[in-house]
PDB file of C-alpha atoms in Angstrom:
ATOM      1  CA  ALA A   8      49.284  21.022  -1.028  1.00 77.00           C
ATOM      2  CA  GLN A   9      49.104  17.521  -2.362  1.00 85.00           C
ATOM      3  CA  LYS A  10      50.983  16.002  -5.247  1.00 92.00           C
ATOM      4  CA  ILE A  11      50.511  12.651  -6.986  1.00 96.00           C
ATOM      5  CA  THR A  12      53.157  11.251  -9.317  1.00 97.00           C
ATOM      6  CA  GLN A  13      52.670   8.412 -11.787  1.00 98.00           C
ATOM      7  CA  THR A  14      55.901   7.824 -13.682  1.00 97.00           C
ATOM      8  CA  GLN A  15      54.683   5.217 -16.189  1.00 96.00           C
ATOM      9  CA  PRO A  16      52.827   6.917 -19.058  1.00 95.00           C
ATOM     10  CA  GLY A  17      52.167   3.576 -20.750  1.00 96.00           C
ATOM     11  CA  MET A  18      52.550  -0.141 -20.101  1.00 96.00           C
ATOM     12  CA  PHE A  19      52.085  -3.261 -22.214  1.00 97.00           C
ATOM     13  CA  VAL A  20      51.420  -6.510 -20.373  1.00 97.00           C
ATOM     14  CA  GLN A  21      50.719 -10.037 -21.571  1.00 97.00           C
ATOM     15  CA  GLU A  22      47.275 -11.390 -20.715  1.00 97.00           C
ATOM     16  CA  LYS A  23      47.134 -13.394 -17.446  1.00 97.00           C
ATOM     17  CA  GLU A  24      50.296 -11.790 -16.107  1.00 97.00           C
ATOM     18  CA  ALA A  25      50.319  -9.621 -12.985  1.00 97.00           C
ATOM     19  CA  VAL A  26      51.011  -5.914 -13.379  1.00 97.00           C
ATOM     20  CA  THR A  27      52.101  -3.187 -10.961  1.00 98.00           C
ATOM     21  CA  LEU A  28      51.227   0.445 -11.585  1.00 98.00           C
ATOM     22  CA  ASP A  29      53.348   2.921  -9.657  1.00 98.00           C
ATOM     23  CA  CYS A  30      52.100   5.870  -7.628  1.00 98.00           C
ATOM     24  CA  THR A  31      53.976   8.148  -5.248  1.00 98.00           C
ATOM     25  CA  TYR A  32      52.492  11.039  -3.356  1.00 96.00           C
ATOM     26  CA  ASP A  33      53.416  13.995  -1.228  1.00 94.00           C
ATOM     27  CA  THR A  34      51.338  15.693   1.433  1.00 90.00           C
ATOM     28  CA  SER A  35      51.677  17.444   4.755  1.00 87.00           C
ATOM     29  CA  ASP A  36      48.224  16.361   5.967  1.00 88.00           C
ATOM     30  CA  PRO A  37      48.232  14.159   9.090  1.00 87.00           C
ATOM     31  CA  SER A  38      45.781  11.749   7.512  1.00 89.00           C
ATOM     32  CA  TYR A  39      44.744  11.152   3.955  1.00 92.00           C
ATOM     33  CA  GLY A  40      43.104   8.700   1.594  1.00 93.00           C
ATOM     34  CA  LEU A  41      44.512   7.142  -1.552  1.00 96.00           C
ATOM     35  CA  PHE A  42      42.332   5.926  -4.424  1.00 96.00           C
ATOM     36  CA  TRP A  43      42.763   4.179  -7.724  1.00 98.00           C
ATOM     37  CA  TYR A  44      40.357   4.746 -10.610  1.00 98.00           C
ATOM     38  CA  LYS A  45      40.097   3.083 -14.010  1.00 98.00           C
ATOM     39  CA  GLN A  46      38.954   5.016 -17.063  1.00 97.00           C
ATOM     40  CA  PRO A  47      38.103   2.949 -20.147  1.00 95.00           C
ATOM     41  CA  SER A  48      37.793   4.587 -23.550  1.00 92.00           C
ATOM     42  CA  SER A  49      34.090   5.168 -22.802  1.00 89.00           C
ATOM     43  CA  GLY A  50      35.162   7.923 -20.387  1.00 90.00           C
ATOM     44  CA  GLU A  51      33.565   6.887 -17.110  1.00 90.00           C
ATOM     45  CA  MET A  52      35.777   6.877 -14.023  1.00 94.00           C
ATOM     46  CA  ILE A  53      35.449   3.539 -12.219  1.00 95.00           C
ATOM     47  CA  PHE A  54      36.520   3.233  -8.576  1.00 95.00           C
ATOM     48  CA  LEU A  55      38.866   0.310  -7.946  1.00 97.00           C
ATOM     49  CA  ILE A  56      40.332   0.482  -4.462  1.00 97.00           C
ATOM     50  CA  TYR A  57      40.896   2.711  -1.419  1.00 96.00           C
ATOM     51  CA  GLN A  58      43.655   2.880   1.206  1.00 96.00           C
ATOM     52  CA  GLY A  59      43.504   5.060   4.314  1.00 93.00           C
ATOM     53  CA  SER A  60      46.751   6.437   5.667  1.00 93.00           C
ATOM     54  CA  TYR A  61      46.160   4.839   9.067  1.00 92.00           C
ATOM     55  CA  ASP A  62      45.028   1.470   7.757  1.00 91.00           C
ATOM     56  CA  GLN A  63      47.341  -1.233   9.076  1.00 88.00           C
ATOM     57  CA  GLN A  64      46.752  -3.664   6.235  1.00 94.00           C
ATOM     58  CA  ASN A  65      47.050  -3.217   2.498  1.00 95.00           C
ATOM     59  CA  ALA A  66      43.692  -2.924   0.782  1.00 95.00           C
ATOM     60  CA  THR A  67      42.429  -5.664  -1.528  1.00 96.00           C
ATOM     61  CA  GLU A  68      39.394  -5.771  -3.841  1.00 95.00           C
ATOM     62  CA  GLY A  69      39.169  -8.962  -5.888  1.00 96.00           C
ATOM     63  CA  ARG A  70      42.038  -8.949  -8.410  1.00 97.00           C
ATOM     64  CA  TYR A  71      43.174  -5.530  -7.227  1.00 98.00           C
ATOM     65  CA  SER A  72      45.492  -4.914  -4.306  1.00 97.00           C
ATOM     66  CA  LEU A  73      47.263  -1.816  -3.122  1.00 97.00           C
ATOM     67  CA  ASN A  74      50.892  -2.050  -2.033  1.00 97.00           C
ATOM     68  CA  PHE A  75      51.005   0.769   0.512  1.00 97.00           C
ATOM     69  CA  GLN A  76      54.402   1.836   1.822  1.00 96.00           C
ATOM     70  CA  LYS A  77      53.777   4.857   4.001  1.00 95.00           C
ATOM     71  CA  ALA A  78      57.411   5.677   4.782  1.00 94.00           C
ATOM     72  CA  ARG A  79      58.219   5.728   1.081  1.00 96.00           C
ATOM     73  CA  LYS A  80      54.969   7.557   0.263  1.00 96.00           C
ATOM     74  CA  SER A  81      54.022   5.030  -2.367  1.00 97.00           C
ATOM     75  CA  ALA A  82      50.689   3.391  -3.160  1.00 98.00           C
ATOM     76  CA  ASN A  83      51.184   1.018  -6.064  1.00 98.00           C
ATOM     77  CA  LEU A  84      48.260  -0.817  -7.641  1.00 98.00           C
ATOM     78  CA  VAL A  85      48.729  -4.513  -8.335  1.00 98.00           C
ATOM     79  CA  ILE A  86      46.416  -6.283 -10.774  1.00 98.00           C
ATOM     80  CA  SER A  87      46.674 -10.045 -10.662  1.00 95.00           C
ATOM     81  CA  ALA A  88      45.937 -12.268 -13.668  1.00 95.00           C
ATOM     82  CA  SER A  89      45.340  -9.418 -16.099  1.00 96.00           C
ATOM     83  CA  GLN A  90      42.482  -9.608 -18.596  1.00 97.00           C
ATOM     84  CA  LEU A  91      41.862  -7.932 -21.945  1.00 97.00           C
ATOM     85  CA  GLY A  92      39.158  -5.829 -20.300  1.00 96.00           C
ATOM     86  CA  ASP A  93      41.786  -4.299 -18.011  1.00 98.00           C
ATOM     87  CA  SER A  94      43.074  -2.201 -20.913  1.00 98.00           C
ATOM     88  CA  ALA A  95      42.337   1.365 -19.847  1.00 98.00           C
ATOM     89  CA  MET A  96      43.775   4.499 -18.280  1.00 98.00           C
ATOM     90  CA  TYR A  97      44.522   4.155 -14.558  1.00 98.00           C
ATOM     91  CA  PHE A  98      44.632   7.135 -12.219  1.00 98.00           C
ATOM     92  CA  CYS A  99      46.001   7.308  -8.698  1.00 98.00           C
ATOM     93  CA  ALA A 100      44.261   9.965  -6.616  1.00 96.00           C
ATOM     94  CA  MET A 101      44.479  11.449  -3.163  1.00 94.00           C
ATOM     95  CA  ARG A 102      42.308  13.315  -0.725  1.00 91.00           C
ATOM     96  CA  GLY A 103      43.784  14.997   2.331  1.00 84.00           C
ATOM     97  CA  TYR A 104      42.395  15.718   5.770  1.00 76.00           C
ATOM     98  CA  PHE A 105      42.342  19.486   5.327  1.00 67.00           C
ATOM     99  CA  GLY A 106      40.110  20.663   2.491  1.00 62.00           C
ATOM    100  CA  ASN A 107      39.172  17.045   2.229  1.00 65.00           C
ATOM    101  CA  GLU A 108      36.453  17.509  -0.329  1.00 70.00           C
ATOM    102  CA  LYS A 109      39.075  17.836  -3.048  1.00 83.00           C
ATOM    103  CA  LEU A 110      40.295  14.703  -4.846  1.00 89.00           C
ATOM    104  CA  THR A 111      43.564  15.277  -6.728  1.00 91.00           C
ATOM    105  CA  PHE A 112      44.619  12.973  -9.571  1.00 95.00           C
ATOM    106  CA  GLY A 113      47.974  11.861 -10.907  1.00 97.00           C
ATOM    107  CA  THR A 114      48.759  12.021 -14.629  1.00 97.00           C
ATOM    108  CA  GLY A 115      47.688   8.429 -15.221  1.00 97.00           C
ATOM    109  CA  THR A 116      49.107   5.254 -16.763  1.00 98.00           C
ATOM    110  CA  ARG A 117      47.761   3.814 -20.006  1.00 98.00           C
ATOM    111  CA  LEU A 118      47.659   0.014 -19.596  1.00 98.00           C
ATOM    112  CA  THR A 119      47.335  -2.216 -22.641  1.00 98.00           C
ATOM    113  CA  ILE A 120      46.822  -5.958 -22.228  1.00 97.00           C
ATOM    114  CA  ILE A 121      48.205  -8.040 -25.077  1.00 97.00           C
ATOM    115  CA  PRO A 122      46.434 -11.320 -25.945  1.00 95.00           C
TER     116      PRO A 122
ATOM    117  CA  ASP B  14      20.342   3.348  -7.399  1.00 64.00           C
ATOM    118  CA  THR B  15      24.104   3.881  -7.396  1.00 67.00           C
ATOM    119  CA  GLU B  16      24.367   6.006 -10.485  1.00 92.00           C
ATOM    120  CA  VAL B  17      25.333   9.523 -11.363  1.00 96.00           C
ATOM    121  CA  THR B  18      23.521  10.515 -14.540  1.00 96.00           C
ATOM    122  CA  GLN B  19      24.851  13.220 -16.841  1.00 97.00           C
ATOM    123  CA  THR B  20      23.059  14.779 -19.787  1.00 97.00           C
ATOM    124  CA  PRO B  21      23.680  15.365 -22.579  1.00 97.00           C
ATOM    125  CA  LYS B  22      26.390  12.826 -23.437  1.00 96.00           C
ATOM    126  CA  HIS B  23      27.641  14.980 -26.312  1.00 97.00           C
ATOM    127  CA  LEU B  24      27.285  18.702 -26.936  1.00 97.00           C
ATOM    128  CA  VAL B  25      28.476  20.911 -29.770  1.00 96.00           C
ATOM    129  CA  MET B  26      28.103  24.647 -29.305  1.00 94.00           C
ATOM    130  CA  GLY B  27      29.240  27.878 -30.842  1.00 92.00           C
ATOM    131  CA  MET B  28      31.117  30.543 -28.955  1.00 91.00           C
ATOM    132  CA  THR B  29      28.014  32.724 -28.649  1.00 90.00           C
ATOM    133  CA  ASN B  30      25.687  29.992 -27.433  1.00 91.00           C
ATOM    134  CA  LYS B  31      24.317  29.418 -23.946  1.00 95.00           C
ATOM    135  CA  LYS B  32      23.951  25.817 -22.868  1.00 96.00           C
ATOM    136  CA  SER B  33      23.727  23.817 -19.649  1.00 97.00           C
ATOM    137  CA  LEU B  34      25.090  20.499 -18.475  1.00 98.00           C
ATOM    138  CA  LYS B  35      23.001  18.502 -16.034  1.00 98.00           C
ATOM    139  CA  CYS B  36      24.000  16.012 -13.370  1.00 98.00           C
ATOM    140  CA  GLU B  37      21.662  14.001 -11.147  1.00 98.00           C
ATOM    141  CA  GLN B  38      22.092  11.462  -8.346  1.00 97.00           C
ATOM    142  CA  HIS B  39      19.617   9.814  -5.992  1.00 95.00           C
ATOM    143  CA  MET B  40      22.037   8.245  -3.531  1.00 95.00           C
ATOM    144  CA  GLY B  41      21.507  10.883  -0.844  1.00 94.00           C
ATOM    145  CA  HIS B  42      24.981  12.291  -1.453  1.00 95.00           C
ATOM    146  CA  ARG B  43      25.557  15.822  -0.160  1.00 94.00           C
ATOM    147  CA  ALA B  44      28.837  16.644  -1.914  1.00 93.00           C
ATOM    148  CA  MET B  45      28.835  17.101  -5.682  1.00 95.00           C
ATOM    149  CA  TYR B  46      31.680  17.954  -8.018  1.00 96.00           C
ATOM    150  CA  TRP B  47      32.435  19.213 -11.518  1.00 97.00           C
ATOM    151  CA  TYR B  48      35.681  18.097 -13.139  1.00 97.00           C
ATOM    152  CA  LYS B  49      37.098  19.057 -16.541  1.00 97.00           C
ATOM    153  CA  GLN B  50      39.224  16.554 -18.428  1.00 97.00           C
ATOM    154  CA  LYS B  51      41.198  17.356 -21.550  1.00 97.00           C
ATOM    155  CA  ALA B  52      42.263  14.500 -23.819  1.00 94.00           C
ATOM    156  CA  LYS B  53      45.048  12.338 -22.344  1.00 91.00           C
ATOM    157  CA  LYS B  54      45.106  14.413 -19.140  1.00 95.00           C
ATOM    158  CA  PRO B  55      43.819  13.754 -15.617  1.00 96.00           C
ATOM    159  CA  PRO B  56      40.550  15.283 -14.438  1.00 96.00           C
ATOM    160  CA  GLU B  57      40.922  18.768 -12.990  1.00 95.00           C
ATOM    161  CA  LEU B  58      38.595  19.966 -10.271  1.00 94.00           C
ATOM    162  CA  MET B  59      36.391  22.937 -11.145  1.00 96.00           C
ATOM    163  CA  PHE B  60      33.758  23.235  -8.415  1.00 96.00           C
ATOM    164  CA  VAL B  61      32.584  21.492  -5.259  1.00 94.00           C
ATOM    165  CA  TYR B  62      29.157  21.857  -3.681  1.00 95.00           C
ATOM    166  CA  SER B  63      28.693  20.724  -0.114  1.00 92.00           C
ATOM    167  CA  TYR B  64      25.121  20.609   1.226  1.00 94.00           C
ATOM    168  CA  GLU B  65      23.992  22.686  -1.762  1.00 95.00           C
ATOM    169  CA  LYS B  66      26.485  25.454  -1.050  1.00 95.00           C
ATOM    170  CA  LEU B  67      29.510  26.214  -3.215  1.00 95.00           C
ATOM    171  CA  SER B  68      32.535  25.253  -1.120  1.00 91.00           C
ATOM    172  CA  ILE B  69      35.342  25.167  -3.686  1.00 89.00           C
ATOM    173  CA  ASN B  70      35.821  27.200  -6.867  1.00 91.00           C
ATOM    174  CA  GLU B  71      39.188  26.445  -8.434  1.00 90.00           C
ATOM    175  CA  SER B  72      39.508  29.876 -10.052  1.00 91.00           C
ATOM    176  CA  VAL B  73      37.293  28.850 -12.929  1.00 95.00           C
ATOM    177  CA  PRO B  74      36.464  31.571 -15.540  1.00 95.00           C
ATOM    178  CA  SER B  75      33.054  33.183 -15.092  1.00 95.00           C
ATOM    179  CA  ARG B  76      31.844  31.788 -18.416  1.00 96.00           C
ATOM    180  CA  PHE B  77      31.278  28.604 -16.380  1.00 97.00           C
ATOM    181  CA  SER B  78      28.508  29.062 -13.822  1.00 97.00           C
ATOM    182  CA  PRO B  79      27.576  26.195 -11.472  1.00 97.00           C
ATOM    183  CA  GLU B  80      24.224  25.783  -9.798  1.00 97.00           C
ATOM    184  CA  CYS B  81      22.928  23.316  -7.227  1.00 97.00           C
ATOM    185  CA  PRO B  82      19.136  23.733  -7.080  1.00 96.00           C
ATOM    186  CA  ASN B  83      18.655  20.798  -4.686  1.00 94.00           C
ATOM    187  CA  SER B  84      20.572  17.952  -3.099  1.00 92.00           C
ATOM    188  CA  SER B  85      20.102  15.662  -6.112  1.00 96.00           C
ATOM    189  CA  LEU B  86      20.824  18.010  -8.976  1.00 97.00           C
ATOM    190  CA  LEU B  87      23.899  19.882 -10.183  1.00 98.00           C
ATOM    191  CA  ASN B  88      24.020  22.088 -13.254  1.00 98.00           C
ATOM    192  CA  LEU B  89      26.846  23.755 -15.122  1.00 98.00           C
ATOM    193  CA  HIS B  90      25.760  26.750 -17.196  1.00 98.00           C
ATOM    194  CA  LEU B  91      27.961  27.613 -20.153  1.00 97.00           C
ATOM    195  CA  HIS B  92      28.135  30.979 -21.907  1.00 95.00           C
ATOM    196  CA  ALA B  93      30.566  32.495 -24.407  1.00 94.00           C
ATOM    197  CA  LEU B  94      32.922  29.557 -24.277  1.00 94.00           C
ATOM    198  CA  GLN B  95      36.212  29.346 -26.139  1.00 95.00           C
ATOM    199  CA  PRO B  96      37.458  26.477 -28.341  1.00 96.00           C
ATOM    200  CA  GLU B  97      39.999  25.587 -25.624  1.00 96.00           C
ATOM    201  CA  ASP B  98      37.058  24.771 -23.334  1.00 97.00           C
ATOM    202  CA  SER B  99      36.374  21.683 -25.428  1.00 97.00           C
ATOM    203  CA  ALA B 100      36.782  18.738 -23.061  1.00 97.00           C
ATOM    204  CA  LEU B 101      35.045  15.932 -21.210  1.00 97.00           C
ATOM    205  CA  TYR B 102      33.086  17.342 -18.264  1.00 98.00           C
ATOM    206  CA  LEU B 103      32.643  14.878 -15.439  1.00 97.00           C
ATOM    207  CA  CYS B 104      30.224  15.144 -12.555  1.00 97.00           C
ATOM    208  CA  ALA B 105      30.795  13.209  -9.339  1.00 96.00           C
ATOM    209  CA  SER B 106      29.220  12.833  -5.930  1.00 95.00           C
ATOM    210  CA  THR B 107      30.123  11.489  -2.531  1.00 93.00           C
ATOM    211  CA  LEU B 108      28.230  11.046   0.699  1.00 91.00           C
ATOM    212  CA  GLN B 109      29.599  14.020   2.639  1.00 86.00           C
ATOM    213  CA  GLY B 110      33.055  14.699   1.236  1.00 81.00           C
ATOM    214  CA  ALA B 111      34.982  12.939   4.000  1.00 83.00           C
ATOM    215  CA  THR B 112      38.540  11.745   3.407  1.00 82.00           C
ATOM    216  CA  ASN B 113      37.678   8.057   3.045  1.00 85.00           C
ATOM    217  CA  GLU B 114      34.664   8.404   0.767  1.00 88.00           C
ATOM    218  CA  LYS B 115      35.020   7.348  -2.847  1.00 90.00           C
ATOM    219  CA  LEU B 116      33.626   9.569  -5.570  1.00 92.00           C
ATOM    220  CA  PHE B 117      30.936   8.169  -7.829  1.00 95.00           C
ATOM    221  CA  PHE B 118      31.394   9.541 -11.337  1.00 95.00           C
ATOM    222  CA  GLY B 119      28.979  10.008 -14.180  1.00 95.00           C
ATOM    223  CA  SER B 120      29.945   9.021 -17.720  1.00 94.00           C
ATOM    224  CA  GLY B 121      30.555  12.637 -18.659  1.00 96.00           C
ATOM    225  CA  THR B 122      29.529  15.162 -21.279  1.00 97.00           C
ATOM    226  CA  GLN B 123      31.881  15.471 -24.241  1.00 97.00           C
ATOM    227  CA  LEU B 124      31.795  19.163 -25.141  1.00 97.00           C
ATOM    228  CA  SER B 125      33.015  20.640 -28.415  1.00 97.00           C
ATOM    229  CA  VAL B 126      33.160  24.420 -28.831  1.00 96.00           C
ATOM    230  CA  LEU B 127      33.357  25.632 -32.425  1.00 93.00           C
TER     231      LEU B 127
END
């Protein structure tokens, strides 16, 4: 079984500041994938970034980077130079090696960027 | 074309109605998903189709009936729903369902059951 924990229900961040969204996970699978999705108020789930459990380097996608600490089972999302359009719900998600079709989500963090 | 298209965007139905949600993708993806999302909650997996065959059913009540008529189309048939079934229903697809493949999501159908 897989479990994703996001401990920050809501965050307020000043525009142009960097922000870190926390995610910890638990799994017994030998390999797994970690994802971050953004969900604006419109409802669509937007893929941000992916990290494989055997990837040696932390993933980066533009302003998004993933701080992956495998021993601590954490996969925090870092957004640099936040923008007003970053205000949304952010979900950490995980897919394991066994039964790997299933993507399991954490409870999410509501991020609000303050001008 | 990198889109997953869901119709309708909004649906209001009574508890005795029969309705269907439709999901379509033309990316050649062979794994398709239905998720249910209640307000302020994460999406919860309902069904997974892999190569047009149902591979995962997360103990969903029989009033929800999925169908995958071909590799591009996924339907969710609704019958005798309850008010607590009101939610955002999200469809998603991925190439084959491998561990490293991201899911492409549609914009969802907001369902209200009266």
